[in-house]
Each structure stands twice: as structure tokens, then as C-alpha cells.
XYZ file of C-alpha atoms in Angstrom:
451
model
C 228.074 336.885 -2.945
C 224.434 337.980 -2.743
C 222.117 338.266 -5.725
C 223.800 338.498 -9.129
C 223.596 341.720 -11.100
C 220.999 340.452 -13.578
C 218.766 338.999 -10.835
C 215.098 339.356 -11.834
C 212.848 341.149 -9.315
C 209.134 341.070 -10.011
C 205.632 340.133 -8.962
C 202.974 337.738 -10.194
C 199.227 337.388 -10.753
C 196.784 335.043 -12.506
C 194.104 335.857 -15.048
C 190.955 334.669 -13.265
C 192.076 336.160 -9.977
C 192.404 339.737 -11.220
C 190.925 340.344 -14.676
C 187.175 340.381 -14.129
C 185.207 341.050 -17.329
C 184.080 337.443 -17.069
C 181.289 337.857 -19.606
C 182.696 340.653 -21.767
C 184.443 340.813 -25.112
C 183.136 337.484 -26.463
C 185.057 335.569 -23.785
C 183.986 331.947 -23.325
C 183.133 330.403 -19.965
C 185.806 328.645 -17.960
C 185.404 326.129 -15.146
C 185.834 328.773 -12.468
C 183.099 330.913 -14.019
C 180.797 327.907 -13.804
C 181.791 326.771 -10.312
C 181.340 330.281 -8.937
C 177.696 330.044 -10.016
C 177.242 327.054 -7.722
C 175.972 328.114 -4.267
C 178.467 327.367 -1.543
C 181.406 326.567 -3.798
C 183.248 329.798 -2.902
C 183.114 331.473 0.497
C 180.523 334.225 0.815
C 179.299 333.528 -2.712
C 182.224 335.503 -4.149
C 183.008 335.281 -7.854
C 185.704 336.409 -10.263
C 183.146 338.269 -12.393
C 184.733 341.636 -11.599
C 187.691 340.727 -9.358
C 190.226 343.592 -9.559
C 188.845 344.780 -12.904
C 192.354 344.536 -14.333
C 190.814 344.017 -17.781
C 189.753 347.676 -17.767
C 192.439 349.078 -15.441
C 195.608 347.399 -16.735
C 197.248 350.700 -17.694
C 196.803 351.982 -14.143
C 198.242 348.727 -12.814
C 201.290 348.844 -15.068
C 201.915 352.436 -13.949
C 201.995 351.196 -10.338
C 204.404 348.407 -11.330
C 206.676 350.991 -12.913
C 206.512 353.149 -9.779
C 207.571 350.109 -7.743
C 210.444 349.455 -10.117
C 209.407 345.928 -11.025
C 211.775 344.367 -13.533
C 209.362 341.565 -14.432
C 205.655 340.864 -14.259
C 204.364 337.331 -14.382
C 200.756 337.046 -15.549
C 198.637 334.297 -17.049
C 196.413 334.275 -20.090
C 192.780 333.241 -19.950
C 192.511 330.404 -22.451
C 188.765 330.905 -22.947
C 189.167 334.655 -23.463
C 191.348 333.956 -26.475
C 189.622 330.763 -27.681
C 186.022 330.796 -26.400
C 185.530 327.150 -27.444
C 189.012 326.169 -26.314
C 190.052 325.410 -29.901
C 189.121 326.722 -33.319
C 188.087 330.338 -33.871
C 190.252 332.969 -32.207
C 188.539 335.793 -30.316
C 190.479 338.798 -31.581
C 189.066 341.093 -28.902
C 190.355 338.822 -26.154
C 193.754 338.365 -27.786
C 193.988 342.119 -28.305
C 193.755 342.669 -24.544
C 196.965 340.722 -23.977
C 198.575 342.417 -26.972
C 197.951 345.807 -25.362
C 199.050 344.608 -21.921
C 202.368 343.381 -23.311
C 202.882 346.667 -25.177
C 202.186 348.596 -21.964
C 204.686 346.493 -20.018
C 207.400 346.787 -22.641
C 206.912 350.560 -22.810
C 207.317 350.700 -19.019
C 210.546 348.704 -19.151
C 208.977 345.659 -17.466
C 209.719 342.186 -18.817
C 206.563 340.109 -19.454
C 206.674 336.581 -18.029
C 203.713 334.776 -19.571
C 202.051 331.714 -18.048
C 199.824 329.933 -20.540
C 197.585 328.170 -18.024
C 196.739 329.094 -14.440
C 193.700 326.929 -13.619
C 190.892 328.584 -15.670
C 190.188 325.694 -18.065
C 187.699 326.398 -20.896
C 184.249 325.067 -20.038
C 183.682 324.029 -23.665
C 186.619 321.614 -23.412
C 185.631 320.475 -19.941
C 182.405 319.253 -21.503
C 184.501 317.165 -23.875
C 186.358 315.436 -21.056
C 188.897 318.049 -20.017
C 192.300 316.611 -19.056
C 190.849 313.090 -19.282
C 190.381 313.403 -23.037
C 193.384 311.953 -24.909
C 193.244 314.954 -27.256
C 193.619 317.450 -24.390
C 197.405 317.870 -24.847
C 196.823 318.704 -28.518
C 194.152 321.242 -27.550
C 196.670 322.945 -25.278
C 199.341 322.922 -27.970
C 196.922 324.563 -30.416
C 196.166 327.268 -27.859
C 199.897 327.765 -27.168
C 200.571 328.384 -30.853
C 197.900 331.107 -31.007
C 199.572 332.940 -28.131
C 203.121 332.453 -29.382
C 202.192 333.635 -32.875
C 200.811 336.887 -31.459
C 203.120 337.723 -28.573
C 206.544 336.151 -29.144
C 207.867 339.171 -31.003
C 207.937 340.858 -27.562
C 207.594 338.043 -24.999
C 210.758 336.006 -24.423
C 209.959 334.366 -21.074
C 207.329 331.654 -20.911
C 205.793 329.240 -18.447
C 203.472 326.513 -19.643
C 201.326 325.537 -16.654
C 200.986 326.587 -13.030
C 200.776 324.159 -10.116
C 199.256 321.064 -11.712
C 199.489 319.516 -8.250
C 196.708 321.883 -7.184
C 194.385 322.019 -10.164
C 194.529 318.253 -10.677
C 194.385 317.133 -7.027
C 191.984 319.793 -5.760
C 189.924 320.047 -8.937
C 189.640 316.404 -9.966
C 190.434 314.476 -6.791
C 189.177 316.428 -3.783
C 186.552 318.569 -5.505
C 187.349 321.754 -3.582
C 188.553 323.685 -6.641
C 187.099 323.922 -10.134
C 185.824 321.840 -11.833
C 184.793 320.381 -8.473
C 185.133 316.659 -9.239
C 185.901 313.769 -6.905
C 187.248 311.096 -9.226
C 188.973 307.832 -8.397
C 192.753 307.609 -8.469
C 192.907 306.109 -11.945
C 191.133 309.077 -13.488
C 193.207 311.537 -11.481
C 196.414 309.858 -12.631
C 195.271 309.977 -16.255
C 194.443 313.690 -15.946
C 197.854 314.281 -14.374
C 199.685 312.471 -17.165
C 197.756 314.338 -19.856
C 198.493 317.699 -18.277
C 202.224 316.862 -18.173
C 202.029 315.805 -21.812
C 200.323 319.116 -22.597
C 203.231 320.920 -20.954
C 205.723 319.078 -23.140
C 203.807 319.753 -26.343
C 203.511 323.435 -25.466
C 207.274 323.671 -24.948
C 207.770 322.170 -28.409
C 205.386 324.732 -29.890
C 207.119 327.661 -28.188
C 210.572 326.483 -29.302
C 209.405 325.985 -32.893
C 207.382 329.137 -33.420
C 208.868 331.794 -31.134
C 209.937 334.796 -33.150
C 212.769 335.562 -30.735
C 215.182 333.452 -28.688
C 213.318 332.627 -25.506
C 213.474 331.014 -22.090
C 210.870 328.462 -21.010
C 209.948 326.958 -17.669
C 207.045 325.595 -15.683
C 205.717 326.807 -12.327
C 205.372 323.887 -9.938
C 204.544 324.169 -6.256
C 207.371 322.726 -4.211
C 206.710 320.894 -0.976
C 209.851 321.803 0.970
C 211.375 319.695 3.727
C 213.452 321.543 6.326
C 216.063 319.723 8.436
C 215.518 320.101 12.176
C 219.227 320.753 12.715
C 222.233 321.564 10.537
C 223.646 318.065 10.948
C 224.464 316.079 7.850
C 222.055 313.353 8.924
C 219.083 315.739 9.182
C 220.064 317.464 5.925
C 220.079 314.150 4.081
C 216.805 313.162 5.739
C 215.133 316.364 4.508
C 216.396 315.885 0.972
C 215.245 312.269 0.971
C 211.811 313.175 2.306
C 211.274 315.849 -0.356
C 211.645 313.418 -3.229
C 210.184 310.336 -1.599
C 206.953 308.922 -3.021
C 204.421 308.667 -0.236
C 201.810 306.009 -0.941
C 199.071 307.783 1.030
C 199.739 311.224 -0.468
C 201.634 310.442 -3.656
C 199.907 312.999 -5.876
C 201.411 315.817 -3.814
C 204.939 314.369 -3.931
C 207.471 316.600 -5.678
C 209.120 313.785 -7.610
C 205.859 312.518 -9.113
C 205.461 315.786 -11.062
C 209.045 316.947 -11.403
C 210.907 313.798 -12.389
C 208.951 313.251 -15.646
C 209.489 316.887 -16.631
C 213.158 317.204 -15.708
C 214.439 313.599 -15.724
C 212.137 311.950 -18.267
C 210.743 309.241 -16.002
C 208.159 308.636 -13.325
C 209.571 307.487 -9.969
C 209.570 303.693 -9.673
C 207.528 303.744 -6.463
C 204.852 305.876 -8.105
C 204.267 303.078 -10.600
C 204.630 300.367 -7.949
C 202.014 301.900 -5.649
C 199.545 302.404 -8.495
C 199.918 299.431 -10.806
C 196.188 298.871 -11.181
C 195.534 302.589 -11.674
C 198.480 303.507 -13.897
C 197.375 305.653 -16.865
C 197.563 304.758 -20.514
C 200.445 306.468 -22.245
C 202.017 306.495 -25.635
C 205.458 305.132 -26.429
C 206.968 308.629 -26.790
C 204.998 310.403 -24.065
C 207.864 310.687 -21.597
C 210.185 311.999 -24.326
C 207.624 314.699 -25.102
C 207.170 315.588 -21.428
C 210.941 315.753 -20.882
C 211.655 318.860 -22.980
C 214.766 320.956 -22.296
C 213.901 323.873 -19.993
C 215.815 327.013 -19.096
C 214.927 327.509 -15.441
C 213.254 325.774 -12.517
C 210.029 327.625 -11.616
C 209.251 327.217 -7.923
C 206.077 328.297 -6.127
C 206.913 328.072 -2.447
C 204.581 328.382 0.548
C 204.626 325.215 2.685
C 207.111 323.149 4.618
C 207.534 320.080 6.762
C 210.353 319.808 9.299
C 212.091 316.430 9.513
C 214.997 314.733 11.229
C 216.960 311.555 10.797
C 215.175 308.697 12.527
C 216.199 305.328 13.762
C 217.602 302.778 11.336
C 218.104 305.395 8.633
C 214.466 306.423 8.522
C 212.963 309.912 8.477
C 210.814 311.389 11.234
C 208.437 314.327 10.804
C 208.847 316.892 13.571
C 205.649 318.317 15.048
C 205.530 322.094 15.114
C 205.777 323.756 18.500
C 202.604 325.166 20.080
C 201.933 328.752 19.034
C 204.111 328.607 15.935
C 204.053 331.695 13.697
C 201.520 331.543 10.898
C 199.942 333.733 8.240
C 196.321 334.874 8.094
C 195.661 331.755 6.017
C 197.145 329.670 8.854
C 200.181 328.615 6.850
C 203.350 328.258 8.918
C 205.969 331.002 8.660
C 209.150 329.129 7.755
C 211.628 331.338 5.865
C 214.058 328.403 5.603
C 212.066 327.002 2.679
C 213.769 329.564 0.423
C 217.144 328.275 1.533
C 216.680 324.516 1.476
C 214.112 324.323 -1.332
C 216.346 325.967 -3.954
C 219.350 323.940 -2.738
C 217.580 320.592 -3.015
C 215.946 321.378 -6.357
C 219.173 322.737 -7.823
C 221.110 319.665 -6.707
C 218.573 317.302 -8.268
C 217.480 319.092 -11.440
C 220.488 321.365 -12.132
C 218.614 324.381 -13.481
C 218.676 328.031 -12.331
C 215.995 328.654 -9.711
C 213.250 331.209 -10.310
C 210.853 331.670 -7.404
C 207.661 332.142 -9.391
C 205.464 332.646 -6.297
C 206.107 333.394 -2.633
C 204.174 335.572 -0.221
C 201.515 335.572 2.448
C 197.941 336.447 3.197
C 197.684 339.204 5.790
C 194.816 341.001 7.545
C 195.437 344.273 5.727
C 193.262 347.332 6.115
C 193.401 351.033 5.298
C 194.414 353.004 8.388
C 193.035 356.373 9.446
C 195.894 358.064 7.609
C 194.736 356.469 4.348
C 197.719 354.113 4.131
C 198.127 350.356 4.503
C 200.722 349.566 7.162
C 201.562 345.899 6.650
C 204.744 345.564 8.699
C 204.091 341.855 9.147
C 204.417 341.319 5.389
C 207.616 343.356 5.279
C 209.131 341.293 8.068
C 207.936 338.065 6.420
C 209.410 338.897 3.004
C 212.649 340.182 4.530
C 213.186 336.914 6.394
C 212.381 334.774 3.357
C 214.605 336.774 1.027
C 217.515 336.563 3.477
C 217.199 332.778 3.338
C 217.028 332.904 -0.461
C 220.154 335.047 -0.439
C 221.830 332.410 1.729
C 221.170 329.847 -1.012
C 222.923 332.162 -3.476
C 225.874 332.528 -1.094
C 226.146 328.728 -1.025
C 226.432 328.492 -4.786
C 222.855 327.963 -5.959
C 222.206 329.661 -9.307
C 219.263 331.989 -8.608
C 217.528 333.596 -11.575
C 215.015 335.753 -9.737
C 212.108 336.255 -7.376
C 208.491 336.959 -8.356
C 206.455 337.930 -5.301
C 202.890 336.713 -4.913
C 200.990 338.837 -5.434
C 201.113 342.211 -7.102
C 197.454 342.892 -6.253
C 195.050 341.648 -3.629
C 192.782 339.313 -5.575
C 190.225 336.518 -5.771
C 191.776 333.688 -3.781
C 189.912 330.809 -5.414
C 187.619 328.924 -3.000
C 188.457 331.475 -0.282
C 186.978 334.300 -2.356
C 188.060 337.755 -1.213
C 188.812 336.719 2.356
C 192.593 336.563 1.860
C 194.836 339.484 0.893
C 198.178 338.499 -0.657
C 198.939 341.713 -2.531
C 201.621 344.356 -2.334
C 198.850 346.659 -3.543
C 195.578 346.937 -1.635
C 192.379 346.692 -3.684
C 189.100 348.148 -2.459
C 186.832 345.732 -4.296
C 183.609 347.804 -4.357
C 185.403 350.776 -5.959
C 188.452 349.111 -7.505
C 190.699 351.760 -5.949
C 194.342 350.731 -5.567
C 196.598 351.687 -2.631
C 200.259 350.762 -2.470
C 200.936 349.105 0.861
C 204.009 349.874 2.929
C 205.396 346.561 1.677
C 205.201 347.836 -1.919
C 207.427 350.799 -1.051
C 209.750 348.504 0.907
C 209.957 346.085 -2.021
C 210.763 348.980 -4.337
C 213.846 349.694 -2.187
C 214.819 346.027 -2.264
C 214.692 346.089 -6.050
C 216.599 349.350 -6.237
C 219.433 347.968 -4.100
C 219.307 344.447 -5.612
C 218.620 343.109 -2.141
C 221.603 344.781 -0.504
C 219.303 346.535 1.989
C 217.972 343.261 3.404
């Protein structure tokens, strides 16, 4: 069967990680701008002040995308670049940047996939309580309308938020990401609920005001469970583990975030384990969160291998010594793109769009002036073969957006991790297509038949 003819091949980025121009064009501060000013918050004192300078070099970047043959480009919009105070007066210069970027993409025959929020929350709204403020979903809806009013005559593919598991848990619970808070579980749960409510309100805004028929999704990070063997018992154990609510690590559980969005309810155990912490919510909140969506956005990096245990339980299987891993020490487990899509498709019944997948590698420019990243090519080939297997088994696959188009600012890791298909020399901004970029171009050209 393979990938269907209209399969979407693309790549992805995020605003704070590539744009730079942090203090240009009347842009307001965001929480990452502020946290990067704090000594020790980011490795080596790195900041996103310049990053890849995409703000000034977007035409060059789109030309590279066209050379690669990308069919789609997923990017996010900096909320504070468009609305410096988070709400109220629109910064036309900031909005104009995205207007021009979309025009450039459309002219190059590349479909824009817009993510409204990828972690760079406006500092002005953080000072008003951020996701803990009961008005925060309305703030996000107001911002969404500004973007939809300007871009929906050309943009027909939208994502509301990216990986709330990360920006809520790491930013408000563990304090390792912006805004760097370590709040108790009750506050974290309230922030989580408000961010899901913001997603729902934004979907309503897009549906109501889009100037063209559109498709809407959300990009959630999926924690994938892999069965140790192909037995039915291990398969069922993996599926059960993926959607189980774990009392000690509940806020990373797939079902906690996904069930309200796709099924309109929080898992019963999530409420049971957190009765004294459970957030305040309005009578219609879950109806608002549970808006009809067009695809299942799946960011996929991590796995856990499990097997059926005694008495119907599930056992986690320890990885073997010396297991393959990326430069970021994440396990190499291509099977996540087989089992993840299968389990999510079975449960939520929407076409699967991999909105992020890739690896950090120790890339460097060789003496011949090229970047030979054979490890990335092998990695992506293995993962895409597993994704193709899911298609062969009847899973409706919409597309694959590789992370990332460019090397970029990797949050608290600074510039120590290179995820890109395109190498960026940060002091000069010079771009170099890696071998993997040329390989990926052939994959796109053949619709994956060369894998």
C-alpha cells in the first residue's frame, strides 16, 4: 500500500527557536526572552536573541525548502511579536513578517501549516497570571482571531498549541523551561486545564472566521509504548500502558491531555488521584475543549518497551546495555512510528499527521565543505519504514513533518543540539544543506518509494 498519493511531506520549526530579532520591530518580550536573561537558565548562556536570524533570512530559507521539494512547512507564530502586550493593540510590523512569509511559501508551492503557540508566552500576560488566570483562554482566542483575520485567505492548515505536556510540566511544574516555575500540583493542573480550554476556544475562532475551508489539529507529544514481542498479550499491554493514568507521573500521561480534546472527558483515574487538587472548571468547559478536529498531530521522540505481566499486569522492560541513542541520549526506537499511529488511530479515529520527528546529531562541516550526516539518514529511513508499515496495516496517515528544517536554539540546551536537515553556522548565519536534506528530497520526490 505505502503512502497515499496526497501524503504531505514537510518539515517544521518554531518561532523562538529560529527567528531571532528578539528586540526588533516593536516585538514584546516573551517568557523565553526573560528566562534567557537569567544566568544559568540556558546552557552556555545561549539566548534566542539572534538564533538562525530567520526573521531577516526567511526568503533564503524558503528557497532552500523549495530546493528540497518540501510540500509543507510547519512554523509557529510569536504571540508577542504580533501582540506585544498579549492582547489589545496589534503590532503591524510583526504581523507583516508572517504575511510576507506566507506569501513567500505560497509562491514557492509550499503549503503553510501554522501553529499558533509554541511555548513563547507573552511576558506581559505572564505578569497577569499566565495560564493560571481564568481569562487566559480568552486572551488566546483574541490572539487567534488576529492571526486568522490576516492569514486565513492563504493558510488552510492550523494547529492551536504545541506540546502542552512540555510547556506546562517543564515550565510550571519542574522549572527547567520558561517561565521557570515550580508550582504545586493544584496550580499545574489549573494551568493545564486553562491551556486545553484555550485550545478549544481557538478552534472555535478558526472555524468561525477562516476565510477558506480549513483543517485544524493540535500537536501533542505522544509517549509511545512498544510491545516487547508481537504477541497479542504484549500488544494489548502496550496499548493499555499508553493510555493508563500513572499516579506518580500523571501529567505526562497521554490520556490526561488527549481524552479531553478528542473524547470530551478527563480520565476517571486522573480525577480520582487528584481530588484535592482538581481545578475549577466551568459547566461547558469540556464541551469547548472537545471541538471537532481534522487530524491527529503527533510529535514523537520517546518510547517505553513493555510486556504482559503476571495476573494481567504490565511490566516495563529495561533497555539492553549499550542501546542505540541520539546525541541527546534519547533511545533510537523506530517502532514508535508503527505502534504510536496504530494506537492513536484506534482510540481517536483521526488521520495521523506526524508533526515532529527527528534527532539531534553531532553534525559538523567536513573538509570538503559538506555535512555528512549518515546517522540521521539511517535514523529517518528506519523510522519512515515503520511509519509506512502502519499505512500498510490500514492506518490513515496524512503526512510527515520532520523536525527540524534548520539547526536551532534547543531551549534549555541552547545551541548544543543540532536537529536540522540544514546546518546553521550561528556566528555567520550561513546555511548548508546536509546530506540528509538531499536524501529527504529524494524521499519526497518518490513519495517514500525509495525507502
